[in-house]
Amino acid sequence: DGGITQSPKYLFRKEGQNVTLSCEQNLNHDAMYWYRQDPGQGLRLIYYSQIVNDFQKGDIAEGYSVSREKKESFPLTVTSAQKNPTAFYLCASTRTGAGTDTQYFGPGTRLTVL
Amino acid sequence: GQQVMQIPQYQHVQEGEDFTTYCNSSTTLSNIQWYKQRPGGHPVFLIQLVKSGEVKKQKRLTFQFGEAKKNSSLHITATQTTDVGTYFCAGAGNNRKLIWGLGTSLAVNP
């Protein structure tokens, strides 16, 4: 069953701690994306990667870091430098990095920083 | 930079009424995509429009892409409670990046 998995679904952390969100896909897609969604807001792009070992900053990359060591995996670390990390985080992938590609989303991780 | 504006932000309808959401871009788009996000869920792809003036239908949903490829609309005929959610448009500009609208949240009273 192909798709994108994100874990965990809910995550609680104390302020000042780094936390890593997992994203795995078995769709053999080249490109992967991380978005942040706040209540009543749209999707804001954090980072994206079009190929293994390469990634680019999106619109709100400050306080976040990523890696793309394998095609299937694109973990996102929310660092203590991110001033307001509580949000719903969505991972997505596309077959290529073209803007015409359909984006396939994972179920998301809801992060709450206490 | 490129922007995609989506209106209205919220819409509350009685079941059976029609619903329309509009997307307007500041620049010409190469394509526009529509997604639906159910409450508590993740965005799911609905459709992509590529050609100027294109109209596509999916059962009670009608999607249009403007002649100038700068605007698009999604119309739902006779809404049902299963239509509840947030509808997003996303357009790709010349730089091939996808620009997302802020979404229209639809609530349907049974």
mmCIF file with all atom_site columns, C-alpha atoms in Angstrom:
data_model
loop_
_atom_site.group_PDB
_atom_site.id
_atom_site.type_symbol
_atom_site.label_atom_id
_atom_site.label_alt_id
_atom_site.label_comp_id
_atom_site.label_asym_id
_atom_site.label_entity_id
_atom_site.label_seq_id
_atom_site.pdbx_PDB_ins_code
_atom_site.Cartn_x
_atom_site.Cartn_y
_atom_site.Cartn_z
_atom_site.occupancy
_atom_site.B_iso_or_equiv
_atom_site.pdbx_formal_charge
_atom_site.auth_seq_id
_atom_site.auth_comp_id
_atom_site.auth_asym_id
_atom_site.auth_atom_id
_atom_site.pdbx_PDB_model_num
ATOM 1   C CA . ASP A 1 1   ? 0.000   0.000  0.000   1.00 0.00 ? 1   ASP A CA 1
ATOM 2   C CA . GLY A 1 2   ? 1.823   3.088  -1.248  1.00 0.00 ? 2   GLY A CA 1
ATOM 3   C CA . GLY A 1 3   ? 1.776   6.379  0.558   1.00 0.00 ? 3   GLY A CA 1
ATOM 4   C CA . ILE A 1 4   ? 3.387   8.772  2.979   1.00 0.00 ? 4   ILE A CA 1
ATOM 5   C CA . THR A 1 5   ? 3.681   8.115  6.674   1.00 0.00 ? 5   THR A CA 1
ATOM 6   C CA . GLN A 1 6   ? 4.359   10.631 9.379   1.00 0.00 ? 6   GLN A CA 1
ATOM 7   C CA . SER A 1 7   ? 5.007   9.829  12.975  1.00 0.00 ? 7   SER A CA 1
ATOM 8   C CA . PRO A 1 8   ? 3.985   10.469 15.595  1.00 0.00 ? 8   PRO A CA 1
ATOM 9   C CA . LYS A 1 9   ? 0.477   11.861 15.056  1.00 0.00 ? 9   LYS A CA 1
ATOM 10  C CA . TYR A 1 10  ? 0.669   13.954 18.234  1.00 0.00 ? 10  TYR A CA 1
ATOM 11  C CA . LEU A 1 11  ? 3.846   15.206 19.873  1.00 0.00 ? 11  LEU A CA 1
ATOM 12  C CA . PHE A 1 12  ? 4.373   17.167 23.050  1.00 0.00 ? 12  PHE A CA 1
ATOM 13  C CA . ARG A 1 13  ? 7.654   18.793 23.948  1.00 0.00 ? 13  ARG A CA 1
ATOM 14  C CA . LYS A 1 14  ? 8.964   21.201 26.521  1.00 0.00 ? 14  LYS A CA 1
ATOM 15  C CA . GLU A 1 15  ? 10.104  24.613 25.452  1.00 0.00 ? 15  GLU A CA 1
ATOM 16  C CA . GLY A 1 16  ? 13.796  24.691 24.550  1.00 0.00 ? 16  GLY A CA 1
ATOM 17  C CA . GLN A 1 17  ? 13.979  21.097 23.329  1.00 0.00 ? 17  GLN A CA 1
ATOM 18  C CA . ASN A 1 18  ? 14.734  20.105 19.751  1.00 0.00 ? 18  ASN A CA 1
ATOM 19  C CA . VAL A 1 19  ? 12.309  17.623 18.222  1.00 0.00 ? 19  VAL A CA 1
ATOM 20  C CA . THR A 1 20  ? 12.482  15.592 15.005  1.00 0.00 ? 20  THR A CA 1
ATOM 21  C CA . LEU A 1 21  ? 9.405   14.745 12.949  1.00 0.00 ? 21  LEU A CA 1
ATOM 22  C CA . SER A 1 22  ? 9.529   11.701 10.733  1.00 0.00 ? 22  SER A CA 1
ATOM 23  C CA . CYS A 1 23  ? 8.339   11.509 7.111   1.00 0.00 ? 23  CYS A CA 1
ATOM 24  C CA . GLU A 1 24  ? 8.674   8.400  4.945   1.00 0.00 ? 24  GLU A CA 1
ATOM 25  C CA . GLN A 1 25  ? 7.310   7.688  1.462   1.00 0.00 ? 25  GLN A CA 1
ATOM 26  C CA . ASN A 1 26  ? 7.249   4.533  -0.641  1.00 0.00 ? 26  ASN A CA 1
ATOM 27  C CA . LEU A 1 27  ? 5.905   6.192  -3.785  1.00 0.00 ? 27  LEU A CA 1
ATOM 28  C CA . ASN A 1 28  ? 9.385   6.429  -5.343  1.00 0.00 ? 28  ASN A CA 1
ATOM 29  C CA . HIS A 1 29  ? 8.885   10.198 -5.581  1.00 0.00 ? 29  HIS A CA 1
ATOM 30  C CA . ASP A 1 30  ? 11.896  12.411 -6.172  1.00 0.00 ? 30  ASP A CA 1
ATOM 31  C CA . ALA A 1 31  ? 10.676  15.521 -4.340  1.00 0.00 ? 31  ALA A CA 1
ATOM 32  C CA . MET A 1 32  ? 9.560   15.955 -0.755  1.00 0.00 ? 32  MET A CA 1
ATOM 33  C CA . TYR A 1 33  ? 8.215   18.953 1.141   1.00 0.00 ? 33  TYR A CA 1
ATOM 34  C CA . TRP A 1 34  ? 7.508   20.147 4.664   1.00 0.00 ? 34  TRP A CA 1
ATOM 35  C CA . TYR A 1 35  ? 4.649   22.534 5.371   1.00 0.00 ? 35  TYR A CA 1
ATOM 36  C CA . ARG A 1 36  ? 3.432   24.214 8.510   1.00 0.00 ? 36  ARG A CA 1
ATOM 37  C CA . GLN A 1 37  ? -0.265  24.886 9.056   1.00 0.00 ? 37  GLN A CA 1
ATOM 38  C CA . ASP A 1 38  ? -1.623  27.084 11.837  1.00 0.00 ? 38  ASP A CA 1
ATOM 39  C CA . PRO A 1 39  ? -5.341  27.172 12.798  1.00 0.00 ? 39  PRO A CA 1
ATOM 40  C CA . GLY A 1 40  ? -7.389  28.823 10.088  1.00 0.00 ? 40  GLY A CA 1
ATOM 41  C CA . GLN A 1 41  ? -4.297  29.348 7.967   1.00 0.00 ? 41  GLN A CA 1
ATOM 42  C CA . GLY A 1 42  ? -3.047  27.995 4.703   1.00 0.00 ? 42  GLY A CA 1
ATOM 43  C CA . LEU A 1 43  ? 0.056   25.948 4.054   1.00 0.00 ? 43  LEU A CA 1
ATOM 44  C CA . ARG A 1 44  ? 3.424   27.583 4.482   1.00 0.00 ? 44  ARG A CA 1
ATOM 45  C CA . LEU A 1 45  ? 6.475   25.910 2.953   1.00 0.00 ? 45  LEU A CA 1
ATOM 46  C CA . ILE A 1 46  ? 9.360   25.238 5.356   1.00 0.00 ? 46  ILE A CA 1
ATOM 47  C CA . TYR A 1 47  ? 11.834  23.202 3.290   1.00 0.00 ? 47  TYR A CA 1
ATOM 48  C CA . TYR A 1 48  ? 11.781  21.105 0.166   1.00 0.00 ? 48  TYR A CA 1
ATOM 49  C CA . SER A 1 49  ? 14.076  18.611 -1.506  1.00 0.00 ? 49  SER A CA 1
ATOM 50  C CA . GLN A 1 50  ? 14.074  17.661 -5.158  1.00 0.00 ? 50  GLN A CA 1
ATOM 51  C CA . ILE A 1 51  ? 16.841  15.097 -4.953  1.00 0.00 ? 51  ILE A CA 1
ATOM 52  C CA . VAL A 1 52  ? 18.752  13.085 -2.388  1.00 0.00 ? 52  VAL A CA 1
ATOM 53  C CA . ASN A 1 53  ? 21.415  15.036 -0.480  1.00 0.00 ? 53  ASN A CA 1
ATOM 54  C CA . ASP A 1 54  ? 20.002  18.373 -1.621  1.00 0.00 ? 54  ASP A CA 1
ATOM 55  C CA . PHE A 1 55  ? 17.343  20.638 -0.156  1.00 0.00 ? 55  PHE A CA 1
ATOM 56  C CA . GLN A 1 56  ? 16.235  24.263 -0.324  1.00 0.00 ? 56  GLN A CA 1
ATOM 57  C CA . LYS A 1 57  ? 14.702  26.694 2.146   1.00 0.00 ? 57  LYS A CA 1
ATOM 58  C CA . GLY A 1 58  ? 11.059  27.543 1.751   1.00 0.00 ? 58  GLY A CA 1
ATOM 59  C CA . ASP A 1 59  ? 9.290   30.655 2.972   1.00 0.00 ? 59  ASP A CA 1
ATOM 60  C CA . ILE A 1 60  ? 9.652   30.034 6.722   1.00 0.00 ? 60  ILE A CA 1
ATOM 61  C CA . ALA A 1 61  ? 12.843  27.983 7.201   1.00 0.00 ? 61  ALA A CA 1
ATOM 62  C CA . GLU A 1 62  ? 14.189  29.830 10.252  1.00 0.00 ? 62  GLU A CA 1
ATOM 63  C CA . GLY A 1 63  ? 14.333  27.588 13.314  1.00 0.00 ? 63  GLY A CA 1
ATOM 64  C CA . TYR A 1 64  ? 14.021  24.381 11.285  1.00 0.00 ? 64  TYR A CA 1
ATOM 65  C CA . SER A 1 65  ? 16.492  21.934 9.731   1.00 0.00 ? 65  SER A CA 1
ATOM 66  C CA . VAL A 1 66  ? 16.144  18.946 7.419   1.00 0.00 ? 66  VAL A CA 1
ATOM 67  C CA . SER A 1 67  ? 18.168  16.162 5.857   1.00 0.00 ? 67  SER A CA 1
ATOM 68  C CA . ARG A 1 68  ? 17.631  13.992 2.793   1.00 0.00 ? 68  ARG A CA 1
ATOM 69  C CA . GLU A 1 69  ? 20.038  11.073 3.054   1.00 0.00 ? 69  GLU A CA 1
ATOM 70  C CA . LYS A 1 70  ? 17.624  8.603  1.474   1.00 0.00 ? 70  LYS A CA 1
ATOM 71  C CA . LYS A 1 71  ? 15.038  9.069  -1.251  1.00 0.00 ? 71  LYS A CA 1
ATOM 72  C CA . GLU A 1 72  ? 12.309  7.675  1.002   1.00 0.00 ? 72  GLU A CA 1
ATOM 73  C CA . SER A 1 73  ? 12.964  9.820  4.051   1.00 0.00 ? 73  SER A CA 1
ATOM 74  C CA . PHE A 1 74  ? 12.861  13.559 4.790   1.00 0.00 ? 74  PHE A CA 1
ATOM 75  C CA . PRO A 1 75  ? 12.943  14.227 8.558   1.00 0.00 ? 75  PRO A CA 1
ATOM 76  C CA . LEU A 1 76  ? 12.302  17.708 9.926   1.00 0.00 ? 76  LEU A CA 1
ATOM 77  C CA . THR A 1 77  ? 13.934  18.985 13.115  1.00 0.00 ? 77  THR A CA 1
ATOM 78  C CA . VAL A 1 78  ? 12.203  21.789 14.960  1.00 0.00 ? 78  VAL A CA 1
ATOM 79  C CA . THR A 1 79  ? 14.945  23.499 16.906  1.00 0.00 ? 79  THR A CA 1
ATOM 80  C CA . SER A 1 80  ? 14.775  25.596 20.050  1.00 0.00 ? 80  SER A CA 1
ATOM 81  C CA . ALA A 1 81  ? 15.402  28.629 17.830  1.00 0.00 ? 81  ALA A CA 1
ATOM 82  C CA . GLN A 1 82  ? 11.891  28.343 16.387  1.00 0.00 ? 82  GLN A CA 1
ATOM 83  C CA . LYS A 1 83  ? 9.968   30.938 18.375  1.00 0.00 ? 83  LYS A CA 1
ATOM 84  C CA . ASN A 1 84  ? 6.465   29.575 17.947  1.00 0.00 ? 84  ASN A CA 1
ATOM 85  C CA . PRO A 1 85  ? 6.727   25.860 17.093  1.00 0.00 ? 85  PRO A CA 1
ATOM 86  C CA . THR A 1 86  ? 3.228   24.727 18.103  1.00 0.00 ? 86  THR A CA 1
ATOM 87  C CA . ALA A 1 87  ? 1.495   23.864 14.814  1.00 0.00 ? 87  ALA A CA 1
ATOM 88  C CA . PHE A 1 88  ? 0.310   21.112 12.494  1.00 0.00 ? 88  PHE A CA 1
ATOM 89  C CA . TYR A 1 89  ? 3.186   19.854 10.321  1.00 0.00 ? 89  TYR A CA 1
ATOM 90  C CA . LEU A 1 90  ? 2.483   18.246 6.961   1.00 0.00 ? 90  LEU A CA 1
ATOM 91  C CA . CYS A 1 91  ? 4.907   16.336 4.797   1.00 0.00 ? 91  CYS A CA 1
ATOM 92  C CA . ALA A 1 92  ? 4.231   15.914 1.079   1.00 0.00 ? 92  ALA A CA 1
ATOM 93  C CA . SER A 1 93  ? 5.886   14.389 -1.957  1.00 0.00 ? 93  SER A CA 1
ATOM 94  C CA . THR A 1 94  ? 5.674   14.771 -5.724  1.00 0.00 ? 94  THR A CA 1
ATOM 95  C CA . ARG A 1 95  ? 6.884   12.552 -8.534  1.00 0.00 ? 95  ARG A CA 1
ATOM 96  C CA . THR A 1 96  ? 9.302   15.250 -9.703  1.00 0.00 ? 96  THR A CA 1
ATOM 97  C CA . GLY A 1 97  ? 9.881   18.757 -8.409  1.00 0.00 ? 97  GLY A CA 1
ATOM 98  C CA . ALA A 1 98  ? 7.720   20.389 -11.066 1.00 0.00 ? 98  ALA A CA 1
ATOM 99  C CA . GLY A 1 99  ? 4.954   22.757 -10.024 1.00 0.00 ? 99  GLY A CA 1
ATOM 100 C CA . THR A 1 100 ? 2.548   20.792 -12.215 1.00 0.00 ? 100 THR A CA 1
ATOM 101 C CA . ASP A 1 101 ? 2.894   17.644 -10.110 1.00 0.00 ? 101 ASP A CA 1
ATOM 102 C CA . THR A 1 102 ? 0.194   16.482 -7.729  1.00 0.00 ? 102 THR A CA 1
ATOM 103 C CA . GLN A 1 103 ? 1.199   16.770 -4.092  1.00 0.00 ? 103 GLN A CA 1
ATOM 104 C CA . TYR A 1 104 ? 0.580   13.708 -1.923  1.00 0.00 ? 104 TYR A CA 1
ATOM 105 C CA . PHE A 1 105 ? 0.338   14.484 1.764   1.00 0.00 ? 105 PHE A CA 1
ATOM 106 C CA . GLY A 1 106 ? 1.002   12.458 4.859   1.00 0.00 ? 106 GLY A CA 1
ATOM 107 C CA . PRO A 1 107 ? -1.490  12.464 7.767   1.00 0.00 ? 107 PRO A CA 1
ATOM 108 C CA . GLY A 1 108 ? 0.473   15.176 9.603   1.00 0.00 ? 108 GLY A CA 1
ATOM 109 C CA . THR A 1 109 ? 2.025   15.604 13.039  1.00 0.00 ? 109 THR A CA 1
ATOM 110 C CA . ARG A 1 110 ? 0.428   17.944 15.540  1.00 0.00 ? 110 ARG A CA 1
ATOM 111 C CA . LEU A 1 111 ? 3.239   19.423 17.659  1.00 0.00 ? 111 LEU A CA 1
ATOM 112 C CA . THR A 1 112 ? 2.504   21.146 20.945  1.00 0.00 ? 112 THR A CA 1
ATOM 113 C CA . VAL A 1 113 ? 5.280   22.854 22.834  1.00 0.00 ? 113 VAL A CA 1
ATOM 114 C CA . LEU A 1 114 ? 4.510   23.390 26.498  1.00 0.00 ? 114 LEU A CA 1
ATOM 115 C CA . GLY B 2 1   ? 6.225   38.120 -5.451  1.00 0.00 ? 1   GLY B CA 1
ATOM 116 C CA . GLN B 2 2   ? 3.525   35.841 -6.762  1.00 0.00 ? 2   GLN B CA 1
ATOM 117 C CA . GLN B 2 3   ? 0.372   35.633 -4.677  1.00 0.00 ? 3   GLN B CA 1
ATOM 118 C CA . VAL B 2 4   ? -2.785  33.571 -4.854  1.00 0.00 ? 4   VAL B CA 1
ATOM 119 C CA . MET B 2 5   ? -5.780  35.116 -3.129  1.00 0.00 ? 5   MET B CA 1
ATOM 120 C CA . GLN B 2 6   ? -8.719  32.925 -2.222  1.00 0.00 ? 6   GLN B CA 1
ATOM 121 C CA . ILE B 2 7   ? -12.197 34.113 -1.218  1.00 0.00 ? 7   ILE B CA 1
ATOM 122 C CA . PRO B 2 8   ? -14.250 33.828 0.815   1.00 0.00 ? 8   PRO B CA 1
ATOM 123 C CA . GLN B 2 9   ? -12.268 32.732 3.870   1.00 0.00 ? 9   GLN B CA 1
ATOM 124 C CA . TYR B 2 10  ? -15.324 31.079 5.420   1.00 0.00 ? 10  TYR B CA 1
ATOM 125 C CA . GLN B 2 11  ? -18.719 30.028 4.078   1.00 0.00 ? 11  GLN B CA 1
ATOM 126 C CA . HIS B 2 12  ? -21.643 28.645 6.025   1.00 0.00 ? 12  HIS B CA 1
ATOM 127 C CA . VAL B 2 13  ? -24.480 27.111 3.996   1.00 0.00 ? 13  VAL B CA 1
ATOM 128 C CA . GLN B 2 14  ? -27.632 25.120 4.523   1.00 0.00 ? 14  GLN B CA 1
ATOM 129 C CA . GLU B 2 15  ? -27.503 21.598 3.143   1.00 0.00 ? 15  GLU B CA 1
ATOM 130 C CA . GLY B 2 16  ? -28.748 21.678 -0.439  1.00 0.00 ? 16  GLY B CA 1
ATOM 131 C CA . GLU B 2 17  ? -27.499 25.196 -1.161  1.00 0.00 ? 17  GLU B CA 1
ATOM 132 C CA . ASP B 2 18  ? -24.750 25.844 -3.674  1.00 0.00 ? 18  ASP B CA 1
ATOM 133 C CA . PHE B 2 19  ? -21.215 26.962 -2.778  1.00 0.00 ? 19  PHE B CA 1
ATOM 134 C CA . THR B 2 20  ? -18.458 28.706 -4.733  1.00 0.00 ? 20  THR B CA 1
ATOM 135 C CA . THR B 2 21  ? -14.881 29.584 -3.846  1.00 0.00 ? 21  THR B CA 1
ATOM 136 C CA . TYR B 2 22  ? -12.664 31.788 -5.995  1.00 0.00 ? 22  TYR B CA 1
ATOM 137 C CA . CYS B 2 23  ? -8.937  31.986 -6.547  1.00 0.00 ? 23  CYS B CA 1
ATOM 138 C CA . ASN B 2 24  ? -7.147  34.968 -8.060  1.00 0.00 ? 24  ASN B CA 1
ATOM 139 C CA . SER B 2 25  ? -3.475  35.151 -8.940  1.00 0.00 ? 25  SER B CA 1
ATOM 140 C CA . SER B 2 26  ? -1.354  38.243 -9.372  1.00 0.00 ? 26  SER B CA 1
ATOM 141 C CA . THR B 2 27  ? 0.400   36.587 -12.328 1.00 0.00 ? 27  THR B CA 1
ATOM 142 C CA . THR B 2 28  ? -0.393  34.098 -15.075 1.00 0.00 ? 28  THR B CA 1
ATOM 143 C CA . LEU B 2 29  ? -0.359  30.507 -13.901 1.00 0.00 ? 29  LEU B CA 1
ATOM 144 C CA . SER B 2 30  ? 0.810   27.452 -15.815 1.00 0.00 ? 30  SER B CA 1
ATOM 145 C CA . ASN B 2 31  ? -1.745  25.344 -13.990 1.00 0.00 ? 31  ASN B CA 1
ATOM 146 C CA . ILE B 2 32  ? -3.985  25.392 -10.939 1.00 0.00 ? 32  ILE B CA 1
ATOM 147 C CA . GLN B 2 33  ? -4.695  22.555 -8.555  1.00 0.00 ? 33  GLN B CA 1
ATOM 148 C CA . TRP B 2 34  ? -7.513  22.136 -6.046  1.00 0.00 ? 34  TRP B CA 1
ATOM 149 C CA . TYR B 2 35  ? -7.287  20.237 -2.772  1.00 0.00 ? 35  TYR B CA 1
ATOM 150 C CA . LYS B 2 36  ? -9.753  19.399 -0.014  1.00 0.00 ? 36  LYS B CA 1
ATOM 151 C CA . GLN B 2 37  ? -8.831  19.080 3.653   1.00 0.00 ? 37  GLN B CA 1
ATOM 152 C CA . ARG B 2 38  ? -11.384 17.519 5.972   1.00 0.00 ? 38  ARG B CA 1
ATOM 153 C CA . PRO B 2 39  ? -11.391 18.727 9.597   1.00 0.00 ? 39  PRO B CA 1
ATOM 154 C CA . GLY B 2 40  ? -8.446  17.123 11.377  1.00 0.00 ? 40  GLY B CA 1
ATOM 155 C CA . GLY B 2 41  ? -7.177  15.615 8.128   1.00 0.00 ? 41  GLY B CA 1
ATOM 156 C CA . HIS B 2 42  ? -4.632  16.376 5.461   1.00 0.00 ? 42  HIS B CA 1
ATOM 157 C CA . PRO B 2 43  ? -5.074  17.983 2.023   1.00 0.00 ? 43  PRO B CA 1
ATOM 158 C CA . VAL B 2 44  ? -6.196  15.588 -0.691  1.00 0.00 ? 44  VAL B CA 1
ATOM 159 C CA . PHE B 2 45  ? -5.823  16.361 -4.385  1.00 0.00 ? 45  PHE B CA 1
ATOM 160 C CA . LEU B 2 46  ? -9.077  16.955 -6.250  1.00 0.00 ? 46  LEU B CA 1
ATOM 161 C CA . ILE B 2 47  ? -8.167  18.140 -9.726  1.00 0.00 ? 47  ILE B CA 1
ATOM 162 C CA . GLN B 2 48  ? -5.710  20.035 -11.915 1.00 0.00 ? 48  GLN B CA 1
ATOM 163 C CA . LEU B 2 49  ? -6.584  22.557 -14.633 1.00 0.00 ? 49  LEU B CA 1
ATOM 164 C CA . VAL B 2 50  ? -4.042  23.445 -17.298 1.00 0.00 ? 50  VAL B CA 1
ATOM 165 C CA . LYS B 2 51  ? -5.738  24.986 -20.315 1.00 0.00 ? 51  LYS B CA 1
ATOM 166 C CA . SER B 2 52  ? -7.121  28.497 -20.658 1.00 0.00 ? 52  SER B CA 1
ATOM 167 C CA . GLY B 2 53  ? -10.904 28.465 -20.145 1.00 0.00 ? 53  GLY B CA 1
ATOM 168 C CA . GLU B 2 54  ? -10.887 24.829 -19.045 1.00 0.00 ? 54  GLU B CA 1
ATOM 169 C CA . VAL B 2 55  ? -13.929 23.450 -17.239 1.00 0.00 ? 55  VAL B CA 1
ATOM 170 C CA . LYS B 2 56  ? -13.940 20.100 -15.474 1.00 0.00 ? 56  LYS B CA 1
ATOM 171 C CA . LYS B 2 57  ? -16.663 18.360 -13.514 1.00 0.00 ? 57  LYS B CA 1
ATOM 172 C CA . GLN B 2 58  ? -16.566 15.769 -10.770 1.00 0.00 ? 58  GLN B CA 1
ATOM 173 C CA . LYS B 2 59  ? -20.139 14.805 -9.874  1.00 0.00 ? 59  LYS B CA 1
ATOM 174 C CA . ARG B 2 60  ? -21.488 17.904 -8.047  1.00 0.00 ? 60  ARG B CA 1
ATOM 175 C CA . LEU B 2 61  ? -18.160 19.799 -8.273  1.00 0.00 ? 61  LEU B CA 1
ATOM 176 C CA . THR B 2 62  ? -17.374 22.093 -11.200 1.00 0.00 ? 62  THR B CA 1
ATOM 177 C CA . PHE B 2 63  ? -13.907 23.581 -11.644 1.00 0.00 ? 63  PHE B CA 1
ATOM 178 C CA . GLN B 2 64  ? -13.069 26.453 -13.991 1.00 0.00 ? 64  GLN B CA 1
ATOM 179 C CA . PHE B 2 65  ? -9.796  28.042 -15.111 1.00 0.00 ? 65  PHE B CA 1
ATOM 180 C CA . GLY B 2 66  ? -10.065 31.593 -16.426 1.00 0.00 ? 66  GLY B CA 1
ATOM 181 C CA . GLU B 2 67  ? -9.260  32.619 -19.981 1.00 0.00 ? 67  GLU B CA 1
ATOM 182 C CA . ALA B 2 68  ? -6.267  34.635 -18.802 1.00 0.00 ? 68  ALA B CA 1
ATOM 183 C CA . LYS B 2 69  ? -5.108  31.761 -16.558 1.00 0.00 ? 69  LYS B CA 1
ATOM 184 C CA . LYS B 2 70  ? -5.102  34.094 -13.558 1.00 0.00 ? 70  LYS B CA 1
ATOM 185 C CA . ASN B 2 71  ? -8.249  32.962 -11.803 1.00 0.00 ? 71  ASN B CA 1
ATOM 186 C CA . SER B 2 72  ? -10.146 29.810 -11.005 1.00 0.00 ? 72  SER B CA 1
ATOM 187 C CA . SER B 2 73  ? -13.292 28.744 -9.236  1.00 0.00 ? 73  SER B CA 1
ATOM 188 C CA . LEU B 2 74  ? -14.755 25.678 -7.571  1.00 0.00 ? 74  LEU B CA 1
ATOM 189 C CA . HIS B 2 75  ? -18.533 25.384 -7.491  1.00 0.00 ? 75  HIS B CA 1
ATOM 190 C CA . ILE B 2 76  ? -20.408 22.746 -5.508  1.00 0.00 ? 76  ILE B CA 1
ATOM 191 C CA . THR B 2 77  ? -24.042 22.152 -6.444  1.00 0.00 ? 77  THR B CA 1
ATOM 192 C CA . ALA B 2 78  ? -26.476 21.127 -3.711  1.00 0.00 ? 78  ALA B CA 1
ATOM 193 C CA . THR B 2 79  ? -24.002 20.804 -0.860  1.00 0.00 ? 79  THR B CA 1
ATOM 194 C CA . GLN B 2 80  ? -24.045 17.799 1.445   1.00 0.00 ? 80  GLN B CA 1
ATOM 195 C CA . THR B 2 81  ? -22.594 17.383 4.929   1.00 0.00 ? 81  THR B CA 1
ATOM 196 C CA . THR B 2 82  ? -19.807 15.309 3.392   1.00 0.00 ? 82  THR B CA 1
ATOM 197 C CA . ASP B 2 83  ? -18.604 18.458 1.597   1.00 0.00 ? 83  ASP B CA 1
ATOM 198 C CA . VAL B 2 84  ? -17.503 20.013 4.899   1.00 0.00 ? 84  VAL B CA 1
ATOM 199 C CA . GLY B 2 85  ? -13.836 20.980 4.964   1.00 0.00 ? 85  GLY B CA 1
ATOM 200 C CA . THR B 2 86  ? -11.351 23.506 3.686   1.00 0.00 ? 86  THR B CA 1
ATOM 201 C CA . TYR B 2 87  ? -10.812 23.868 -0.040  1.00 0.00 ? 87  TYR B CA 1
ATOM 202 C CA . PHE B 2 88  ? -7.413  25.082 -1.210  1.00 0.00 ? 88  PHE B CA 1
ATOM 203 C CA . CYS B 2 89  ? -6.280  26.224 -4.593  1.00 0.00 ? 89  CYS B CA 1
ATOM 204 C CA . ALA B 2 90  ? -2.596  26.108 -5.525  1.00 0.00 ? 90  ALA B CA 1
ATOM 205 C CA . GLY B 2 91  ? -1.116  27.604 -8.657  1.00 0.00 ? 91  GLY B CA 1
ATOM 206 C CA . ALA B 2 92  ? 2.218   27.093 -10.363 1.00 0.00 ? 92  ALA B CA 1
ATOM 207 C CA . GLY B 2 93  ? 3.846   30.173 -11.815 1.00 0.00 ? 93  GLY B CA 1
ATOM 208 C CA . ASN B 2 94  ? 6.745   30.655 -14.192 1.00 0.00 ? 94  ASN B CA 1
ATOM 209 C CA . ASN B 2 95  ? 9.295   29.517 -11.650 1.00 0.00 ? 95  ASN B CA 1
ATOM 210 C CA . ARG B 2 96  ? 7.443   26.180 -11.318 1.00 0.00 ? 96  ARG B CA 1
ATOM 211 C CA . LYS B 2 97  ? 6.880   26.710 -7.593  1.00 0.00 ? 97  LYS B CA 1
ATOM 212 C CA . LEU B 2 98  ? 3.430   25.977 -6.242  1.00 0.00 ? 98  LEU B CA 1
ATOM 213 C CA . ILE B 2 99  ? 1.785   28.954 -4.512  1.00 0.00 ? 99  ILE B CA 1
ATOM 214 C CA . TRP B 2 100 ? -1.046  28.098 -2.125  1.00 0.00 ? 100 TRP B CA 1
ATOM 215 C CA . GLY B 2 101 ? -4.180  30.084 -1.421  1.00 0.00 ? 101 GLY B CA 1
ATOM 216 C CA . LEU B 2 102 ? -5.241  30.416 2.227   1.00 0.00 ? 102 LEU B CA 1
ATOM 217 C CA . GLY B 2 103 ? -8.265  28.198 1.684   1.00 0.00 ? 103 GLY B CA 1
ATOM 218 C CA . THR B 2 104 ? -12.022 28.514 2.061   1.00 0.00 ? 104 THR B CA 1
ATOM 219 C CA . SER B 2 105 ? -13.572 26.714 5.010   1.00 0.00 ? 105 SER B CA 1
ATOM 220 C CA . LEU B 2 106 ? -17.020 25.328 4.242   1.00 0.00 ? 106 LEU B CA 1
ATOM 221 C CA . ALA B 2 107 ? -19.530 24.482 6.959   1.00 0.00 ? 107 ALA B CA 1
ATOM 222 C CA . VAL B 2 108 ? -22.813 22.787 6.020   1.00 0.00 ? 108 VAL B CA 1
ATOM 223 C CA . ASN B 2 109 ? -25.886 22.825 8.261   1.00 0.00 ? 109 ASN B CA 1
ATOM 224 C CA . PRO B 2 110 ? -27.918 19.615 7.961   1.00 0.00 ? 110 PRO B CA 1
#
